[in-house]
Amino acid sequence: MGLLSKKKAFCRFCGKEFTYRSKFLYDGMCDDCRTKRAEEKEQLENVAAGYIFYNKMYMWNSDFSNEDLNTIIDHRGEILSNNAMPLDIDIEATLKNISARANELSLEEKESALAIMQVGTYKSEVGAVMAGNAIAPNTYPGVLVDTRDVFAVCYEEETIASLSDRLMKITVLTNDPYIPVFTYFKYFKLSALATVSFIGERKQKKKEAEDIVAELQAIYPNLKYPVVKNSEMKKLFKKSAQINESMPKEKALDCLSKSFIYGGFEKTNVEVPDITKELFELAGYVSLENANDLLEDICD
């Protein structure tokens, strides 16, 4: 039998017999299944585009099979389902009803309305949006991480153009199999005194850091390490024999290094992607801006 002579085989997907010529081009699929899977992969890649972009940016695996992409999409769906509002609660309808009765509400009812707004809205940070226990980094559209899967968070200051406007870069390390690390930013503004006084600036920055650390500890309930500066976290990782079961020490250190390279403000999308908004709204949340508009009379 010659090198390019026809050979028979059975398709590993549909079982149909087909012929092929070269073993170097043999993939175990008949022409029909090959075409069908190529079309399916294109659709899956559109749905999971944020995950593919993330892995390309961080130079990890980006060659996902159809089965890999289906698993990623199911994983995201599970995070969304675990953080969805109860089906019998319609936040937008509830807020509209409260707004229509704004002049009739007691102080207690107004406080209850604000509590509903707090629970039922998705809120934006600089580069991320969150609701319930789900957080979505804006740079990777449609990507979701459960905050309960986060094991370490560290920070560092990045100064932006204005003398008084500052950003604290937050680096998040996770047990999520597809998004091991991501970054976003916390904004704070220096007082007029702090911009002209080194001592005043140092005091305010220390206070801002303490407030942000306390907030991060509340957002991420399962931290295995203290919330510290990036440089300190790197030292903690180097001293650890094992970071955790899902991430060896070398991977954790690589995550910190790559987040420094690829997670800077200039590479961060500050706008919330449409697909991310759609996912949170599918889970029953409304945007904080929409909720504020609905409850404008109550908030005044």
Tab-separated table of C-alpha atoms in Angstrom:
chain	number	residue	atom	x	y	z
A	1	MET	CA	0.000	0.000	0.000
A	2	GLY	CA	1.551	3.289	-1.124
A	3	LEU	CA	2.083	6.328	1.041
A	4	LEU	CA	-0.760	8.261	-0.606
A	5	SER	CA	-3.044	5.326	-1.358
A	6	LYS	CA	-6.536	5.440	0.106
A	7	LYS	CA	-7.000	3.895	3.529
A	8	LYS	CA	-10.237	3.128	5.363
A	9	ALA	CA	-11.122	4.179	8.887
A	10	PHE	CA	-14.178	4.756	11.073
A	11	CYS	CA	-15.053	8.239	12.322
A	12	ARG	CA	-14.446	8.561	16.070
A	13	PHE	CA	-17.551	10.751	16.420
A	14	CYS	CA	-20.282	9.312	14.201
A	15	GLY	CA	-18.813	5.847	13.480
A	16	LYS	CA	-19.217	6.232	9.717
A	17	GLU	CA	-16.590	4.626	7.487
A	18	PHE	CA	-14.436	7.069	5.483
A	19	THR	CA	-11.215	7.064	3.498
A	20	TYR	CA	-8.045	9.102	3.886
A	21	ARG	CA	-4.692	9.214	2.132
A	22	SER	CA	-1.986	10.494	4.485
A	23	LYS	CA	-1.507	9.522	8.120
A	24	PHE	CA	-0.052	13.001	8.668
A	25	LEU	CA	-3.471	14.510	7.892
A	26	TYR	CA	-5.484	11.828	9.675
A	27	ASP	CA	-7.540	13.178	12.596
A	28	GLY	CA	-10.031	10.351	13.006
A	29	MET	CA	-12.936	12.383	11.594
A	30	CYS	CA	-15.007	12.116	8.465
A	31	ASP	CA	-15.504	15.254	6.361
A	32	ASP	CA	-19.016	15.886	7.712
A	33	CYS	CA	-17.967	15.711	11.371
A	34	ARG	CA	-14.895	17.831	10.720
A	35	THR	CA	-17.051	20.570	9.193
A	36	LYS	CA	-19.672	20.276	11.938
A	37	ARG	CA	-17.081	20.519	14.731
A	38	ALA	CA	-15.347	23.475	13.075
A	39	GLU	CA	-18.653	25.360	12.972
A	40	GLU	CA	-19.389	24.385	16.572
A	41	LYS	CA	-15.952	25.550	17.694
A	42	GLU	CA	-16.444	28.940	16.074
A	43	GLN	CA	-19.682	29.386	18.020
A	44	LEU	CA	-18.110	28.237	21.284
A	45	GLU	CA	-15.131	30.554	20.801
A	46	ASN	CA	-17.513	33.496	20.454
A	47	VAL	CA	-19.260	32.575	23.707
A	48	ALA	CA	-15.994	32.005	25.604
A	49	ALA	CA	-14.001	34.773	23.873
A	50	GLY	CA	-12.998	36.454	27.137
A	51	TYR	CA	-11.394	33.265	28.460
A	52	ILE	CA	-9.470	32.727	25.226
A	53	PHE	CA	-8.250	36.345	25.226
A	54	TYR	CA	-7.191	36.036	28.878
A	55	ASN	CA	-5.124	32.921	28.210
A	56	LYS	CA	-3.491	34.490	25.164
A	57	MET	CA	-2.602	37.635	27.108
A	58	TYR	CA	-1.045	35.695	29.980
A	59	MET	CA	0.600	33.290	27.506
A	60	TRP	CA	-1.014	30.212	28.981
A	61	ASN	CA	-2.984	27.604	27.044
A	62	SER	CA	-5.259	29.174	24.427
A	63	ASP	CA	-5.717	26.163	22.140
A	64	PHE	CA	-8.977	24.873	23.568
A	65	SER	CA	-10.880	21.939	22.112
A	66	ASN	CA	-14.665	21.999	21.737
A	67	GLU	CA	-14.890	19.925	24.904
A	68	ASP	CA	-12.639	22.374	26.791
A	69	LEU	CA	-14.770	25.327	25.688
A	70	ASN	CA	-17.992	23.591	26.713
A	71	THR	CA	-16.467	22.889	30.136
A	72	ILE	CA	-15.418	26.550	30.518
A	73	ILE	CA	-18.904	27.768	29.574
A	74	ASP	CA	-20.490	25.305	32.027
A	75	HIS	CA	-18.062	26.484	34.729
A	76	ARG	CA	-19.084	30.101	34.176
A	77	GLY	CA	-22.742	29.086	34.220
A	78	GLU	CA	-22.252	27.376	37.569
A	79	ILE	CA	-20.689	30.523	39.063
A	80	LEU	CA	-23.583	32.592	37.745
A	81	SER	CA	-26.167	30.120	39.039
A	82	ASN	CA	-24.541	30.034	42.488
A	83	ASN	CA	-24.722	33.824	42.687
A	84	ALA	CA	-28.099	34.474	41.059
A	85	MET	CA	-30.887	36.291	42.826
A	86	PRO	CA	-33.748	33.972	43.925
A	87	LEU	CA	-36.235	33.424	41.105
A	88	ASP	CA	-39.112	34.853	43.147
A	89	ILE	CA	-37.311	38.191	43.583
A	90	ASP	CA	-37.473	40.750	40.765
A	91	ILE	CA	-35.138	43.536	41.854
A	92	GLU	CA	-36.032	45.973	39.079
A	93	ALA	CA	-39.799	45.518	39.578
A	94	THR	CA	-39.375	45.845	43.341
A	95	LEU	CA	-37.417	49.087	43.009
A	96	LYS	CA	-39.920	50.495	40.509
A	97	ASN	CA	-42.756	49.732	42.917
A	98	ILE	CA	-40.901	51.375	45.799
A	99	SER	CA	-40.100	54.416	43.650
A	100	ALA	CA	-43.771	54.838	42.710
A	101	ARG	CA	-44.635	54.985	46.422
A	102	ALA	CA	-41.677	57.189	47.414
A	103	ASN	CA	-43.807	59.872	49.084
A	104	GLU	CA	-45.700	57.306	51.167
A	105	LEU	CA	-42.723	55.409	52.579
A	106	SER	CA	-41.725	55.482	56.215
A	107	LEU	CA	-38.083	55.875	57.214
A	108	GLU	CA	-37.913	52.149	57.934
A	109	GLU	CA	-39.293	51.322	54.475
A	110	LYS	CA	-36.774	53.667	52.838
A	111	GLU	CA	-33.933	51.956	54.685
A	112	SER	CA	-35.298	48.590	53.521
A	113	ALA	CA	-35.364	49.863	49.939
A	114	LEU	CA	-31.728	50.922	50.153
A	115	ALA	CA	-30.847	47.487	51.580
A	116	ILE	CA	-32.587	45.815	48.613
A	117	MET	CA	-30.636	48.070	46.259
A	118	GLN	CA	-27.371	47.105	47.969
A	119	VAL	CA	-28.042	43.369	47.586
A	120	GLY	CA	-29.593	43.439	44.117
A	121	THR	CA	-27.161	45.595	42.151
A	122	TYR	CA	-23.884	44.957	40.393
A	123	LYS	CA	-21.245	47.515	41.279
A	124	SER	CA	-18.247	48.716	39.306
A	125	GLU	CA	-14.673	49.150	40.397
A	126	VAL	CA	-11.975	50.469	38.073
A	127	GLY	CA	-11.561	47.456	35.807
A	128	ALA	CA	-14.044	45.051	37.388
A	129	VAL	CA	-17.692	44.643	38.309
A	130	MET	CA	-19.152	42.499	41.082
A	131	ALA	CA	-22.436	41.221	42.455
A	132	GLY	CA	-23.127	38.630	45.119
A	133	ASN	CA	-19.956	36.531	45.332
A	134	ALA	CA	-19.123	36.939	41.638
A	135	ILE	CA	-16.546	39.315	40.211
A	136	ALA	CA	-15.891	39.975	36.530
A	137	PRO	CA	-12.664	41.619	35.300
A	138	ASN	CA	-13.690	44.004	32.502
A	139	THR	CA	-10.639	43.352	30.341
A	140	TYR	CA	-11.872	39.811	29.613
A	141	PRO	CA	-15.526	40.064	28.488
A	142	GLY	CA	-17.835	37.521	30.052
A	143	VAL	CA	-15.262	36.081	32.463
A	144	LEU	CA	-16.552	35.367	35.978
A	145	VAL	CA	-14.731	34.348	39.157
A	146	ASP	CA	-16.324	33.370	42.459
A	147	THR	CA	-14.840	35.472	45.261
A	148	ARG	CA	-14.958	32.387	47.511
A	149	ASP	CA	-12.352	30.770	45.230
A	150	VAL	CA	-9.816	33.535	45.935
A	151	PHE	CA	-6.957	32.543	48.258
A	152	ALA	CA	-4.679	35.600	48.122
A	153	VAL	CA	-4.988	39.324	47.387
A	154	CYS	CA	-2.222	41.916	47.298
A	155	TYR	CA	-1.961	45.567	46.316
A	156	GLU	CA	0.326	48.324	45.126
A	157	GLU	CA	-0.186	51.982	44.347
A	158	GLU	CA	-0.181	53.306	40.813
A	159	THR	CA	-0.246	57.073	40.419
A	160	ILE	CA	-2.330	58.414	37.533
A	161	ALA	CA	-2.138	61.734	35.704
A	162	SER	CA	-3.670	64.002	38.329
A	163	LEU	CA	-1.660	64.999	41.387
A	164	SER	CA	-4.519	64.049	43.694
A	165	ASP	CA	-6.097	61.108	41.828
A	166	ARG	CA	-4.557	57.776	42.777
A	167	LEU	CA	-5.186	54.145	41.948
A	168	MET	CA	-4.475	51.155	44.130
A	169	LYS	CA	-3.790	48.115	41.953
A	170	ILE	CA	-5.412	44.971	43.321
A	171	THR	CA	-3.947	41.603	42.305
A	172	VAL	CA	-6.193	38.594	42.933
A	173	LEU	CA	-4.987	34.970	42.953
A	174	THR	CA	-7.605	32.256	42.684
A	175	ASN	CA	-8.291	28.531	42.693
A	176	ASP	CA	-10.336	28.988	39.520
A	177	PRO	CA	-8.915	26.539	36.939
A	178	TYR	CA	-9.248	29.044	34.085
A	179	ILE	CA	-8.497	32.428	35.713
A	180	PRO	CA	-5.658	31.932	38.217
A	181	VAL	CA	-4.885	35.656	38.529
A	182	PHE	CA	-6.422	38.977	37.512
A	183	THR	CA	-6.134	42.635	38.447
A	184	TYR	CA	-8.343	45.658	38.913
A	185	PHE	CA	-8.024	49.017	40.676
A	186	LYS	CA	-9.412	50.938	43.633
A	187	TYR	CA	-9.622	54.697	43.173
A	188	PHE	CA	-8.965	57.226	45.912
A	189	LYS	CA	-8.347	60.962	45.977
A	190	LEU	CA	-5.718	62.745	48.037
A	191	SER	CA	-6.845	65.753	50.011
A	192	ALA	CA	-5.537	69.202	49.115
A	193	LEU	CA	-3.281	69.085	52.197
A	194	ALA	CA	-1.874	65.695	51.225
A	195	THR	CA	-0.870	66.944	47.776
A	196	VAL	CA	1.421	69.624	49.263
A	197	SER	CA	2.624	67.830	52.390
A	198	PHE	CA	4.764	64.699	52.328
A	199	ILE	CA	3.682	63.809	55.873
A	200	GLY	CA	0.029	64.472	55.026
A	201	GLU	CA	0.294	62.363	51.876
A	202	ARG	CA	1.920	59.488	53.752
A	203	LYS	CA	-0.751	59.548	56.476
A	204	GLN	CA	-3.647	59.581	54.029
A	205	LYS	CA	-2.162	56.863	51.836
A	206	LYS	CA	-1.675	54.688	54.907
A	207	LYS	CA	-5.304	55.267	55.945
A	208	GLU	CA	-6.565	54.555	52.414
A	209	ALA	CA	-4.549	51.324	52.314
A	210	GLU	CA	-5.968	50.227	55.677
A	211	ASP	CA	-9.527	50.917	54.487
A	212	ILE	CA	-8.971	49.061	51.220
A	213	VAL	CA	-7.419	46.076	53.007
A	214	ALA	CA	-10.435	45.852	55.329
A	215	GLU	CA	-12.780	46.010	52.338
A	216	LEU	CA	-10.859	43.302	50.466
A	217	GLN	CA	-10.939	41.023	53.503
A	218	ALA	CA	-14.735	41.373	53.529
A	219	ILE	CA	-15.106	40.739	49.777
A	220	TYR	CA	-12.911	37.624	49.725
A	221	PRO	CA	-13.949	35.360	52.640
A	222	ASN	CA	-11.530	32.442	52.120
A	223	LEU	CA	-8.132	34.130	52.040
A	224	LYS	CA	-5.198	31.939	53.096
A	225	TYR	CA	-2.751	34.851	53.258
A	226	PRO	CA	-2.975	38.347	54.747
A	227	VAL	CA	-3.746	41.215	52.357
A	228	VAL	CA	-0.338	42.831	51.887
A	229	LYS	CA	1.696	44.674	49.271
A	230	ASN	CA	2.790	42.722	46.184
A	231	SER	CA	6.420	42.650	47.280
A	232	GLU	CA	5.462	41.222	50.662
A	233	MET	CA	3.202	38.603	49.079
A	234	LYS	CA	6.068	37.472	46.868
A	235	LYS	CA	8.225	36.979	49.984
A	236	LEU	CA	5.451	34.967	51.649
A	237	PHE	CA	5.126	32.750	48.581
A	238	LYS	CA	8.870	32.164	48.396
A	239	LYS	CA	8.911	31.070	52.050
A	240	SER	CA	5.982	28.691	51.573
A	241	ALA	CA	6.677	25.059	50.742
A	242	GLN	CA	3.293	24.784	49.016
A	243	ILE	CA	0.901	27.613	48.157
A	244	ASN	CA	-2.203	25.412	48.009
A	245	GLU	CA	-3.424	22.244	46.315
A	246	SER	CA	-4.473	23.985	43.100
A	247	MET	CA	-1.381	26.144	42.606
A	248	PRO	CA	2.273	25.175	43.101
A	249	LYS	CA	4.700	27.837	44.322
A	250	GLU	CA	6.288	28.341	40.888
A	251	LYS	CA	2.865	29.033	39.313
A	252	ALA	CA	1.929	31.487	42.085
A	253	LEU	CA	5.151	33.444	41.616
A	254	ASP	CA	4.633	33.369	37.848
A	255	CYS	CA	1.125	34.762	38.374
A	256	LEU	CA	2.492	37.688	40.375
A	257	SER	CA	5.134	38.403	37.734
A	258	LYS	CA	2.675	38.227	34.838
A	259	SER	CA	0.106	40.361	36.631
A	260	PHE	CA	2.794	43.050	36.892
A	261	ILE	CA	3.440	42.839	33.132
A	262	TYR	CA	-0.082	42.315	31.801
A	263	GLY	CA	-2.274	43.758	34.553
A	264	GLY	CA	-1.290	47.421	34.438
A	265	PHE	CA	-3.757	50.270	34.150
A	266	GLU	CA	-2.882	50.913	30.501
A	267	LYS	CA	-4.021	47.353	29.647
A	268	THR	CA	-7.190	47.541	31.756
A	269	ASN	CA	-10.643	48.098	30.293
A	270	VAL	CA	-12.554	50.473	32.572
A	271	GLU	CA	-15.845	50.019	30.693
A	272	VAL	CA	-18.083	47.090	31.631
A	273	PRO	CA	-18.476	44.825	28.553
A	274	ASP	CA	-22.010	44.273	27.282
A	275	ILE	CA	-21.782	40.500	27.745
A	276	THR	CA	-20.815	40.960	31.399
A	277	LYS	CA	-23.796	43.248	31.968
A	278	GLU	CA	-26.040	40.685	30.268
A	279	LEU	CA	-24.752	37.882	32.505
A	280	PHE	CA	-25.407	39.815	35.719
A	281	GLU	CA	-28.820	40.928	34.495
A	282	LEU	CA	-29.596	37.315	33.549
A	283	ALA	CA	-28.797	36.469	37.180
A	284	GLY	CA	-31.381	39.008	38.337
A	285	TYR	CA	-29.214	42.041	39.172
A	286	VAL	CA	-29.589	45.616	37.985
A	287	SER	CA	-26.819	48.163	37.565
A	288	LEU	CA	-26.138	50.478	40.496
A	289	GLU	CA	-26.723	53.458	38.197
A	290	ASN	CA	-30.148	52.126	37.186
A	291	ALA	CA	-31.057	51.467	40.819
A	292	ASN	CA	-29.972	54.992	41.818
A	293	ASP	CA	-32.154	56.445	39.069
A	294	LEU	CA	-35.148	54.405	40.230
A	295	LEU	CA	-34.680	55.413	43.857
A	296	GLU	CA	-33.623	59.015	43.239
A	297	ASP	CA	-36.516	60.416	45.287
A	298	ILE	CA	-35.717	58.140	48.218
A	299	CYS	CA	-31.968	58.808	48.161
A	300	ASP	CA	-32.407	62.603	48.199
